[in-house]
């Protein structure tokens, strides 16, 4: 029985053709239309604001909305139509939103209130660098998507998993150390699943 499992490859778990998947991705990003523009502008303003004010609440709020959007509108309402297991990924996204909501309630407004082993100056520099990377990612991902021939909306946070996961994993460095324990597992697992899925689709 065990040897039979080892005989399977990743391609055997692909329940749909690459053409169906890419069409779904394009259609999903197109469906968001003008909303993608609004989300992109809000995300840029939020990370720019964070860089100058060190108040994380607005970014956490955006991440909560982004994970709810990806979980419900992409995984459960769209992707589940061609992949039965996608609904469980959607539920995982909603759980991540819950974790972010808990972190939002625990976050303080000032870096001086953050109790860490590093100095305030070091913590401030780390926040500035992480925020700059997040801000750059929010701008670069839609441009990169367009250059690769996709709708630019596929690179907007909150529309598809990959940009949402990537920016969330970077943003985790902005949180107090103990909160990272709750915010890392789901994005990490979903990132692995996404990369394996893309590997299979691109090699098919």
JSON list of C-alpha atoms in Angstrom, two decimals:
[
{"chain": "A", "resi": 1, "resn": "UNK", "atom": "CA", "xyz": [0.00, 0.00, 0.00]},
{"chain": "A", "resi": 2, "resn": "UNK", "atom": "CA", "xyz": [2.78, 2.42, 0.94]},
{"chain": "A", "resi": 3, "resn": "UNK", "atom": "CA", "xyz": [4.67, 1.67, -2.27]},
{"chain": "A", "resi": 4, "resn": "UNK", "atom": "CA", "xyz": [1.55, 2.63, -4.27]},
{"chain": "A", "resi": 5, "resn": "UNK", "atom": "CA", "xyz": [1.60, 6.10, -2.71]},
{"chain": "A", "resi": 6, "resn": "UNK", "atom": "CA", "xyz": [5.22, 6.58, -3.77]},
{"chain": "A", "resi": 7, "resn": "UNK", "atom": "CA", "xyz": [4.22, 5.75, -7.33]},
{"chain": "A", "resi": 8, "resn": "UNK", "atom": "CA", "xyz": [2.15, 8.96, -7.52]},
{"chain": "A", "resi": 9, "resn": "UNK", "atom": "CA", "xyz": [3.65, 12.21, -8.81]},
{"chain": "A", "resi": 10, "resn": "UNK", "atom": "CA", "xyz": [2.49, 15.77, -8.29]},
{"chain": "A", "resi": 11, "resn": "UNK", "atom": "CA", "xyz": [0.91, 15.70, -11.76]},
{"chain": "A", "resi": 12, "resn": "UNK", "atom": "CA", "xyz": [-1.44, 12.91, -10.62]},
{"chain": "A", "resi": 13, "resn": "UNK", "atom": "CA", "xyz": [-3.08, 15.35, -8.18]},
{"chain": "A", "resi": 14, "resn": "UNK", "atom": "CA", "xyz": [-3.75, 17.92, -10.88]},
{"chain": "A", "resi": 15, "resn": "UNK", "atom": "CA", "xyz": [-7.52, 17.71, -11.34]},
{"chain": "A", "resi": 16, "resn": "UNK", "atom": "CA", "xyz": [-7.73, 20.29, -14.13]},
{"chain": "A", "resi": 17, "resn": "UNK", "atom": "CA", "xyz": [-5.79, 21.37, -17.19]},
{"chain": "A", "resi": 18, "resn": "UNK", "atom": "CA", "xyz": [-3.35, 24.31, -17.09]},
{"chain": "A", "resi": 19, "resn": "UNK", "atom": "CA", "xyz": [-5.53, 26.14, -19.63]},
{"chain": "A", "resi": 20, "resn": "UNK", "atom": "CA", "xyz": [-8.53, 25.98, -17.26]},
{"chain": "A", "resi": 21, "resn": "UNK", "atom": "CA", "xyz": [-6.44, 27.25, -14.35]},
{"chain": "A", "resi": 22, "resn": "UNK", "atom": "CA", "xyz": [-4.91, 30.21, -16.23]},
{"chain": "A", "resi": 23, "resn": "UNK", "atom": "CA", "xyz": [-8.31, 31.14, -17.63]},
{"chain": "A", "resi": 24, "resn": "UNK", "atom": "CA", "xyz": [-9.73, 31.13, -14.10]},
{"chain": "A", "resi": 25, "resn": "UNK", "atom": "CA", "xyz": [-6.87, 33.34, -12.88]},
{"chain": "A", "resi": 26, "resn": "UNK", "atom": "CA", "xyz": [-7.38, 35.86, -15.68]},
{"chain": "A", "resi": 27, "resn": "UNK", "atom": "CA", "xyz": [-11.15, 35.93, -15.27]},
{"chain": "A", "resi": 28, "resn": "UNK", "atom": "CA", "xyz": [-10.89, 36.33, -11.50]},
{"chain": "A", "resi": 29, "resn": "UNK", "atom": "CA", "xyz": [-8.57, 39.34, -11.80]},
{"chain": "A", "resi": 30, "resn": "UNK", "atom": "CA", "xyz": [-10.77, 40.88, -14.50]},
{"chain": "A", "resi": 31, "resn": "UNK", "atom": "CA", "xyz": [-13.85, 40.45, -12.29]},
{"chain": "A", "resi": 32, "resn": "UNK", "atom": "CA", "xyz": [-12.28, 42.71, -9.67]},
{"chain": "A", "resi": 33, "resn": "UNK", "atom": "CA", "xyz": [-11.82, 45.44, -12.31]},
{"chain": "A", "resi": 34, "resn": "UNK", "atom": "CA", "xyz": [-11.91, 48.91, -10.76]},
{"chain": "A", "resi": 35, "resn": "UNK", "atom": "CA", "xyz": [-11.83, 47.42, -7.26]},
{"chain": "A", "resi": 36, "resn": "UNK", "atom": "CA", "xyz": [-8.24, 46.31, -7.93]},
{"chain": "A", "resi": 37, "resn": "UNK", "atom": "CA", "xyz": [-7.29, 49.94, -8.54]},
{"chain": "A", "resi": 38, "resn": "UNK", "atom": "CA", "xyz": [-8.87, 51.00, -5.24]},
{"chain": "A", "resi": 39, "resn": "UNK", "atom": "CA", "xyz": [-7.13, 48.17, -3.34]},
{"chain": "A", "resi": 40, "resn": "UNK", "atom": "CA", "xyz": [-3.77, 49.01, -4.94]},
{"chain": "A", "resi": 41, "resn": "UNK", "atom": "CA", "xyz": [-4.04, 52.70, -4.05]},
{"chain": "A", "resi": 42, "resn": "UNK", "atom": "CA", "xyz": [-5.09, 51.92, -0.46]},
{"chain": "A", "resi": 43, "resn": "UNK", "atom": "CA", "xyz": [-2.22, 49.43, -0.03]},
{"chain": "A", "resi": 44, "resn": "UNK", "atom": "CA", "xyz": [0.37, 51.94, -1.33]},
{"chain": "A", "resi": 45, "resn": "UNK", "atom": "CA", "xyz": [-0.96, 54.69, 0.94]},
{"chain": "A", "resi": 46, "resn": "UNK", "atom": "CA", "xyz": [-1.04, 52.31, 3.94]},
{"chain": "A", "resi": 47, "resn": "UNK", "atom": "CA", "xyz": [2.57, 51.15, 3.61]},
{"chain": "A", "resi": 48, "resn": "UNK", "atom": "CA", "xyz": [3.75, 54.71, 2.84]},
{"chain": "A", "resi": 49, "resn": "UNK", "atom": "CA", "xyz": [1.91, 55.91, 5.94]},
{"chain": "A", "resi": 50, "resn": "UNK", "atom": "CA", "xyz": [3.44, 53.08, 8.00]},
{"chain": "A", "resi": 51, "resn": "UNK", "atom": "CA", "xyz": [6.95, 54.04, 6.87]},
{"chain": "A", "resi": 52, "resn": "UNK", "atom": "CA", "xyz": [6.53, 57.51, 8.33]},
{"chain": "A", "resi": 53, "resn": "UNK", "atom": "CA", "xyz": [4.35, 56.82, 11.36]},
{"chain": "A", "resi": 54, "resn": "UNK", "atom": "CA", "xyz": [5.17, 53.27, 12.52]},
{"chain": "A", "resi": 55, "resn": "UNK", "atom": "CA", "xyz": [1.49, 52.58, 13.21]},
{"chain": "A", "resi": 56, "resn": "UNK", "atom": "CA", "xyz": [0.79, 49.05, 12.13]},
{"chain": "A", "resi": 57, "resn": "UNK", "atom": "CA", "xyz": [-2.97, 48.92, 12.67]},
{"chain": "A", "resi": 58, "resn": "UNK", "atom": "CA", "xyz": [-3.93, 50.16, 9.22]},
{"chain": "A", "resi": 59, "resn": "UNK", "atom": "CA", "xyz": [-1.64, 47.63, 7.51]},
{"chain": "A", "resi": 60, "resn": "UNK", "atom": "CA", "xyz": [-2.97, 44.80, 9.69]},
{"chain": "A", "resi": 61, "resn": "UNK", "atom": "CA", "xyz": [-6.51, 45.85, 8.77]},
{"chain": "A", "resi": 62, "resn": "UNK", "atom": "CA", "xyz": [-5.61, 45.68, 5.07]},
{"chain": "A", "resi": 63, "resn": "UNK", "atom": "CA", "xyz": [-4.07, 42.24, 5.55]},
{"chain": "A", "resi": 64, "resn": "UNK", "atom": "CA", "xyz": [-7.26, 41.04, 7.30]},
{"chain": "A", "resi": 65, "resn": "UNK", "atom": "CA", "xyz": [-9.32, 42.20, 4.33]},
{"chain": "A", "resi": 66, "resn": "UNK", "atom": "CA", "xyz": [-6.83, 40.72, 1.86]},
{"chain": "A", "resi": 67, "resn": "UNK", "atom": "CA", "xyz": [-6.91, 37.25, 3.47]},
{"chain": "A", "resi": 68, "resn": "UNK", "atom": "CA", "xyz": [-10.72, 37.30, 3.70]},
{"chain": "A", "resi": 69, "resn": "UNK", "atom": "CA", "xyz": [-10.91, 38.31, 0.04]},
{"chain": "A", "resi": 70, "resn": "UNK", "atom": "CA", "xyz": [-8.49, 35.61, -1.17]},
{"chain": "A", "resi": 71, "resn": "UNK", "atom": "CA", "xyz": [-10.10, 32.96, 1.04]},
{"chain": "A", "resi": 72, "resn": "UNK", "atom": "CA", "xyz": [-13.70, 33.67, 0.11]},
{"chain": "A", "resi": 73, "resn": "UNK", "atom": "CA", "xyz": [-13.69, 35.17, -3.40]},
{"chain": "A", "resi": 74, "resn": "UNK", "atom": "CA", "xyz": [-10.78, 33.18, -4.89]},
{"chain": "A", "resi": 75, "resn": "UNK", "atom": "CA", "xyz": [-10.47, 29.84, -3.10]},
{"chain": "A", "resi": 76, "resn": "UNK", "atom": "CA", "xyz": [-14.08, 29.16, -2.06]},
{"chain": "A", "resi": 77, "resn": "UNK", "atom": "CA", "xyz": [-16.09, 30.93, -4.80]},
{"chain": "A", "resi": 78, "resn": "UNK", "atom": "CA", "xyz": [-13.73, 30.43, -7.78]},
{"chain": "A", "resi": 79, "resn": "UNK", "atom": "CA", "xyz": [-10.97, 27.87, -7.33]},
{"chain": "A", "resi": 80, "resn": "UNK", "atom": "CA", "xyz": [-13.22, 25.32, -5.56]},
{"chain": "A", "resi": 81, "resn": "UNK", "atom": "CA", "xyz": [-15.18, 24.99, -8.83]},
{"chain": "A", "resi": 82, "resn": "UNK", "atom": "CA", "xyz": [-12.23, 23.13, -10.41]},
{"chain": "A", "resi": 83, "resn": "UNK", "atom": "CA", "xyz": [-10.44, 21.87, -7.29]},
{"chain": "A", "resi": 84, "resn": "UNK", "atom": "CA", "xyz": [-12.44, 20.33, -4.44]},
{"chain": "A", "resi": 85, "resn": "UNK", "atom": "CA", "xyz": [-9.63, 20.85, -1.92]},
{"chain": "A", "resi": 86, "resn": "UNK", "atom": "CA", "xyz": [-9.51, 24.60, -2.59]},
{"chain": "A", "resi": 87, "resn": "UNK", "atom": "CA", "xyz": [-12.36, 25.25, -0.16]},
{"chain": "A", "resi": 88, "resn": "UNK", "atom": "CA", "xyz": [-10.16, 24.04, 2.70]},
{"chain": "A", "resi": 89, "resn": "UNK", "atom": "CA", "xyz": [-7.44, 26.47, 1.60]},
{"chain": "A", "resi": 90, "resn": "UNK", "atom": "CA", "xyz": [-10.13, 29.15, 1.71]},
{"chain": "A", "resi": 91, "resn": "UNK", "atom": "CA", "xyz": [-11.01, 28.22, 5.30]},
{"chain": "A", "resi": 92, "resn": "UNK", "atom": "CA", "xyz": [-7.29, 28.42, 6.18]},
{"chain": "A", "resi": 93, "resn": "UNK", "atom": "CA", "xyz": [-7.23, 31.98, 4.79]},
{"chain": "A", "resi": 94, "resn": "UNK", "atom": "CA", "xyz": [-10.21, 32.92, 6.96]},
{"chain": "A", "resi": 95, "resn": "UNK", "atom": "CA", "xyz": [-8.43, 31.48, 10.01]},
{"chain": "A", "resi": 96, "resn": "UNK", "atom": "CA", "xyz": [-5.38, 33.61, 9.11]},
{"chain": "A", "resi": 97, "resn": "UNK", "atom": "CA", "xyz": [-7.69, 36.64, 9.09]},
{"chain": "A", "resi": 98, "resn": "UNK", "atom": "CA", "xyz": [-8.81, 35.68, 12.59]},
{"chain": "A", "resi": 99, "resn": "UNK", "atom": "CA", "xyz": [-5.18, 35.47, 13.77]},
{"chain": "A", "resi": 100, "resn": "UNK", "atom": "CA", "xyz": [-4.52, 38.90, 12.26]},
{"chain": "A", "resi": 101, "resn": "UNK", "atom": "CA", "xyz": [-7.60, 40.28, 14.02]},
{"chain": "A", "resi": 102, "resn": "UNK", "atom": "CA", "xyz": [-6.24, 38.99, 17.34]},
{"chain": "A", "resi": 103, "resn": "UNK", "atom": "CA", "xyz": [-2.87, 40.58, 16.60]},
{"chain": "A", "resi": 104, "resn": "UNK", "atom": "CA", "xyz": [-4.63, 43.84, 15.76]},
{"chain": "A", "resi": 105, "resn": "UNK", "atom": "CA", "xyz": [-6.20, 43.87, 19.21]},
{"chain": "A", "resi": 106, "resn": "UNK", "atom": "CA", "xyz": [-2.82, 43.26, 20.82]},
{"chain": "A", "resi": 107, "resn": "UNK", "atom": "CA", "xyz": [-0.79, 45.74, 18.80]},
{"chain": "A", "resi": 108, "resn": "UNK", "atom": "CA", "xyz": [0.37, 48.95, 20.40]},
{"chain": "A", "resi": 109, "resn": "UNK", "atom": "CA", "xyz": [0.60, 52.22, 18.53]},
{"chain": "A", "resi": 110, "resn": "UNK", "atom": "CA", "xyz": [4.18, 53.19, 19.26]},
{"chain": "A", "resi": 111, "resn": "UNK", "atom": "CA", "xyz": [7.49, 51.45, 18.75]},
{"chain": "A", "resi": 112, "resn": "UNK", "atom": "CA", "xyz": [8.51, 52.65, 22.21]},
{"chain": "A", "resi": 113, "resn": "UNK", "atom": "CA", "xyz": [5.84, 50.34, 23.61]},
{"chain": "A", "resi": 114, "resn": "UNK", "atom": "CA", "xyz": [7.28, 47.28, 21.89]},
{"chain": "A", "resi": 115, "resn": "UNK", "atom": "CA", "xyz": [9.12, 45.10, 24.32]},
{"chain": "A", "resi": 116, "resn": "UNK", "atom": "CA", "xyz": [11.96, 43.43, 22.45]},
{"chain": "A", "resi": 117, "resn": "UNK", "atom": "CA", "xyz": [15.52, 42.49, 23.17]},
{"chain": "A", "resi": 118, "resn": "UNK", "atom": "CA", "xyz": [16.77, 44.84, 20.45]},
{"chain": "A", "resi": 119, "resn": "UNK", "atom": "CA", "xyz": [17.15, 48.58, 20.97]},
{"chain": "A", "resi": 120, "resn": "UNK", "atom": "CA", "xyz": [14.51, 51.04, 19.83]},
{"chain": "A", "resi": 121, "resn": "UNK", "atom": "CA", "xyz": [16.84, 52.36, 17.11]},
{"chain": "A", "resi": 122, "resn": "UNK", "atom": "CA", "xyz": [17.48, 48.88, 15.76]},
{"chain": "A", "resi": 123, "resn": "UNK", "atom": "CA", "xyz": [13.76, 48.09, 15.87]},
{"chain": "A", "resi": 124, "resn": "UNK", "atom": "CA", "xyz": [13.02, 51.37, 14.07]},
{"chain": "A", "resi": 125, "resn": "UNK", "atom": "CA", "xyz": [15.54, 50.60, 11.31]},
{"chain": "A", "resi": 126, "resn": "UNK", "atom": "CA", "xyz": [14.12, 47.09, 10.91]},
{"chain": "A", "resi": 127, "resn": "UNK", "atom": "CA", "xyz": [10.60, 48.50, 10.59]},
{"chain": "A", "resi": 128, "resn": "UNK", "atom": "CA", "xyz": [11.72, 51.05, 8.00]},
{"chain": "A", "resi": 129, "resn": "UNK", "atom": "CA", "xyz": [13.47, 48.42, 5.89]},
{"chain": "A", "resi": 130, "resn": "UNK", "atom": "CA", "xyz": [10.60, 45.92, 6.08]},
{"chain": "A", "resi": 131, "resn": "UNK", "atom": "CA", "xyz": [8.06, 48.62, 5.28]},
{"chain": "A", "resi": 132, "resn": "UNK", "atom": "CA", "xyz": [10.11, 49.74, 2.26]},
{"chain": "A", "resi": 133, "resn": "UNK", "atom": "CA", "xyz": [10.27, 46.16, 0.96]},
{"chain": "A", "resi": 134, "resn": "UNK", "atom": "CA", "xyz": [6.49, 45.77, 1.42]},
{"chain": "A", "resi": 135, "resn": "UNK", "atom": "CA", "xyz": [5.82, 49.08, -0.32]},
{"chain": "A", "resi": 136, "resn": "UNK", "atom": "CA", "xyz": [8.09, 48.09, -3.22]},
{"chain": "A", "resi": 137, "resn": "UNK", "atom": "CA", "xyz": [6.40, 44.69, -3.49]},
{"chain": "A", "resi": 138, "resn": "UNK", "atom": "CA", "xyz": [2.93, 46.24, -3.61]},
{"chain": "A", "resi": 139, "resn": "UNK", "atom": "CA", "xyz": [4.09, 48.36, -6.58]},
{"chain": "A", "resi": 140, "resn": "UNK", "atom": "CA", "xyz": [6.31, 45.81, -8.34]},
{"chain": "A", "resi": 141, "resn": "UNK", "atom": "CA", "xyz": [3.97, 42.76, -8.31]},
{"chain": "A", "resi": 142, "resn": "UNK", "atom": "CA", "xyz": [1.24, 44.30, -10.57]},
{"chain": "A", "resi": 143, "resn": "UNK", "atom": "CA", "xyz": [3.93, 45.61, -12.95]},
{"chain": "A", "resi": 144, "resn": "UNK", "atom": "CA", "xyz": [5.59, 42.19, -13.03]},
{"chain": "A", "resi": 145, "resn": "UNK", "atom": "CA", "xyz": [2.24, 40.48, -13.68]},
{"chain": "A", "resi": 146, "resn": "UNK", "atom": "CA", "xyz": [1.61, 42.80, -16.64]},
{"chain": "A", "resi": 147, "resn": "UNK", "atom": "CA", "xyz": [5.12, 42.19, -18.03]},
{"chain": "A", "resi": 148, "resn": "UNK", "atom": "CA", "xyz": [4.50, 38.42, -17.85]},
{"chain": "A", "resi": 149, "resn": "UNK", "atom": "CA", "xyz": [1.35, 38.79, -19.92]},
{"chain": "A", "resi": 150, "resn": "UNK", "atom": "CA", "xyz": [-1.23, 38.55, -17.14]},
{"chain": "A", "resi": 151, "resn": "UNK", "atom": "CA", "xyz": [-3.82, 41.10, -16.11]},
{"chain": "A", "resi": 152, "resn": "UNK", "atom": "CA", "xyz": [-2.02, 43.55, -13.82]},
{"chain": "A", "resi": 153, "resn": "UNK", "atom": "CA", "xyz": [-4.67, 42.85, -11.15]},
{"chain": "A", "resi": 154, "resn": "UNK", "atom": "CA", "xyz": [-3.22, 39.38, -10.59]},
{"chain": "A", "resi": 155, "resn": "UNK", "atom": "CA", "xyz": [-0.35, 41.10, -8.76]},
{"chain": "A", "resi": 156, "resn": "UNK", "atom": "CA", "xyz": [-2.57, 43.09, -6.39]},
{"chain": "A", "resi": 157, "resn": "UNK", "atom": "CA", "xyz": [-2.69, 42.04, -2.76]},
{"chain": "A", "resi": 158, "resn": "UNK", "atom": "CA", "xyz": [-6.04, 40.53, -1.78]},
{"chain": "A", "resi": 159, "resn": "UNK", "atom": "CA", "xyz": [-6.98, 39.29, -5.25]},
{"chain": "A", "resi": 160, "resn": "UNK", "atom": "CA", "xyz": [-4.75, 36.24, -5.67]},
{"chain": "A", "resi": 161, "resn": "UNK", "atom": "CA", "xyz": [-2.86, 34.15, -3.08]},
{"chain": "A", "resi": 162, "resn": "UNK", "atom": "CA", "xyz": [0.77, 34.62, -4.16]},
{"chain": "A", "resi": 163, "resn": "UNK", "atom": "CA", "xyz": [1.13, 38.42, -3.73]},
{"chain": "A", "resi": 164, "resn": "UNK", "atom": "CA", "xyz": [-0.99, 38.27, -0.56]},
{"chain": "A", "resi": 165, "resn": "UNK", "atom": "CA", "xyz": [1.12, 35.46, 0.93]},
{"chain": "A", "resi": 166, "resn": "UNK", "atom": "CA", "xyz": [4.45, 37.05, -0.02]},
{"chain": "A", "resi": 167, "resn": "UNK", "atom": "CA", "xyz": [3.65, 40.50, 1.38]},
{"chain": "A", "resi": 168, "resn": "UNK", "atom": "CA", "xyz": [2.13, 38.92, 4.52]},
{"chain": "A", "resi": 169, "resn": "UNK", "atom": "CA", "xyz": [5.27, 36.88, 5.18]},
{"chain": "A", "resi": 170, "resn": "UNK", "atom": "CA", "xyz": [7.42, 40.01, 4.86]},
{"chain": "A", "resi": 171, "resn": "UNK", "atom": "CA", "xyz": [5.01, 42.01, 7.02]},
{"chain": "A", "resi": 172, "resn": "UNK", "atom": "CA", "xyz": [5.28, 39.45, 9.83]},
{"chain": "A", "resi": 173, "resn": "UNK", "atom": "CA", "xyz": [8.66, 41.03, 10.67]},
{"chain": "A", "resi": 174, "resn": "UNK", "atom": "CA", "xyz": [6.72, 44.10, 11.77]},
{"chain": "A", "resi": 175, "resn": "UNK", "atom": "CA", "xyz": [4.96, 42.20, 14.53]},
{"chain": "A", "resi": 176, "resn": "UNK", "atom": "CA", "xyz": [6.02, 41.47, 18.06]},
{"chain": "A", "resi": 177, "resn": "UNK", "atom": "CA", "xyz": [7.98, 38.22, 18.19]},
{"chain": "A", "resi": 178, "resn": "UNK", "atom": "CA", "xyz": [5.36, 36.04, 19.90]},
{"chain": "A", "resi": 179, "resn": "UNK", "atom": "CA", "xyz": [2.66, 37.03, 17.40]},
{"chain": "A", "resi": 180, "resn": "UNK", "atom": "CA", "xyz": [4.81, 35.75, 14.54]},
{"chain": "A", "resi": 181, "resn": "UNK", "atom": "CA", "xyz": [4.30, 32.21, 15.82]},
{"chain": "A", "resi": 182, "resn": "UNK", "atom": "CA", "xyz": [0.61, 32.46, 14.95]},
{"chain": "A", "resi": 183, "resn": "UNK", "atom": "CA", "xyz": [1.01, 34.41, 11.72]},
{"chain": "A", "resi": 184, "resn": "UNK", "atom": "CA", "xyz": [3.69, 32.34, 9.97]},
{"chain": "A", "resi": 185, "resn": "UNK", "atom": "CA", "xyz": [2.37, 28.73, 9.58]},
{"chain": "A", "resi": 186, "resn": "UNK", "atom": "CA", "xyz": [-0.65, 29.26, 7.28]},
{"chain": "A", "resi": 187, "resn": "UNK", "atom": "CA", "xyz": [1.11, 31.62, 4.79]},
{"chain": "A", "resi": 188, "resn": "UNK", "atom": "CA", "xyz": [4.13, 29.29, 4.74]},
{"chain": "A", "resi": 189, "resn": "UNK", "atom": "CA", "xyz": [2.01, 26.19, 4.03]},
{"chain": "A", "resi": 190, "resn": "UNK", "atom": "CA", "xyz": [-0.02, 28.01, 1.37]},
{"chain": "A", "resi": 191, "resn": "UNK", "atom": "CA", "xyz": [3.19, 29.32, -0.24]},
{"chain": "A", "resi": 192, "resn": "UNK", "atom": "CA", "xyz": [4.51, 25.76, -0.57]},
{"chain": "A", "resi": 193, "resn": "UNK", "atom": "CA", "xyz": [1.19, 24.59, -2.06]},
{"chain": "A", "resi": 194, "resn": "UNK", "atom": "CA", "xyz": [1.12, 27.53, -4.48]},
{"chain": "A", "resi": 195, "resn": "UNK", "atom": "CA", "xyz": [4.70, 26.95, -5.65]},
{"chain": "A", "resi": 196, "resn": "UNK", "atom": "CA", "xyz": [4.12, 23.20, -6.12]},
{"chain": "A", "resi": 197, "resn": "UNK", "atom": "CA", "xyz": [0.92, 23.92, -8.06]},
{"chain": "A", "resi": 198, "resn": "UNK", "atom": "CA", "xyz": [2.71, 26.42, -10.31]},
{"chain": "A", "resi": 199, "resn": "UNK", "atom": "CA", "xyz": [5.57, 23.95, -10.82]},
{"chain": "A", "resi": 200, "resn": "UNK", "atom": "CA", "xyz": [3.15, 21.27, -12.01]},
{"chain": "A", "resi": 201, "resn": "UNK", "atom": "CA", "xyz": [1.16, 23.67, -14.20]},
{"chain": "A", "resi": 202, "resn": "UNK", "atom": "CA", "xyz": [4.24, 25.15, -15.86]},
{"chain": "A", "resi": 203, "resn": "UNK", "atom": "CA", "xyz": [5.70, 21.70, -16.55]},
{"chain": "A", "resi": 204, "resn": "UNK", "atom": "CA", "xyz": [2.44, 20.20, -17.84]}
]
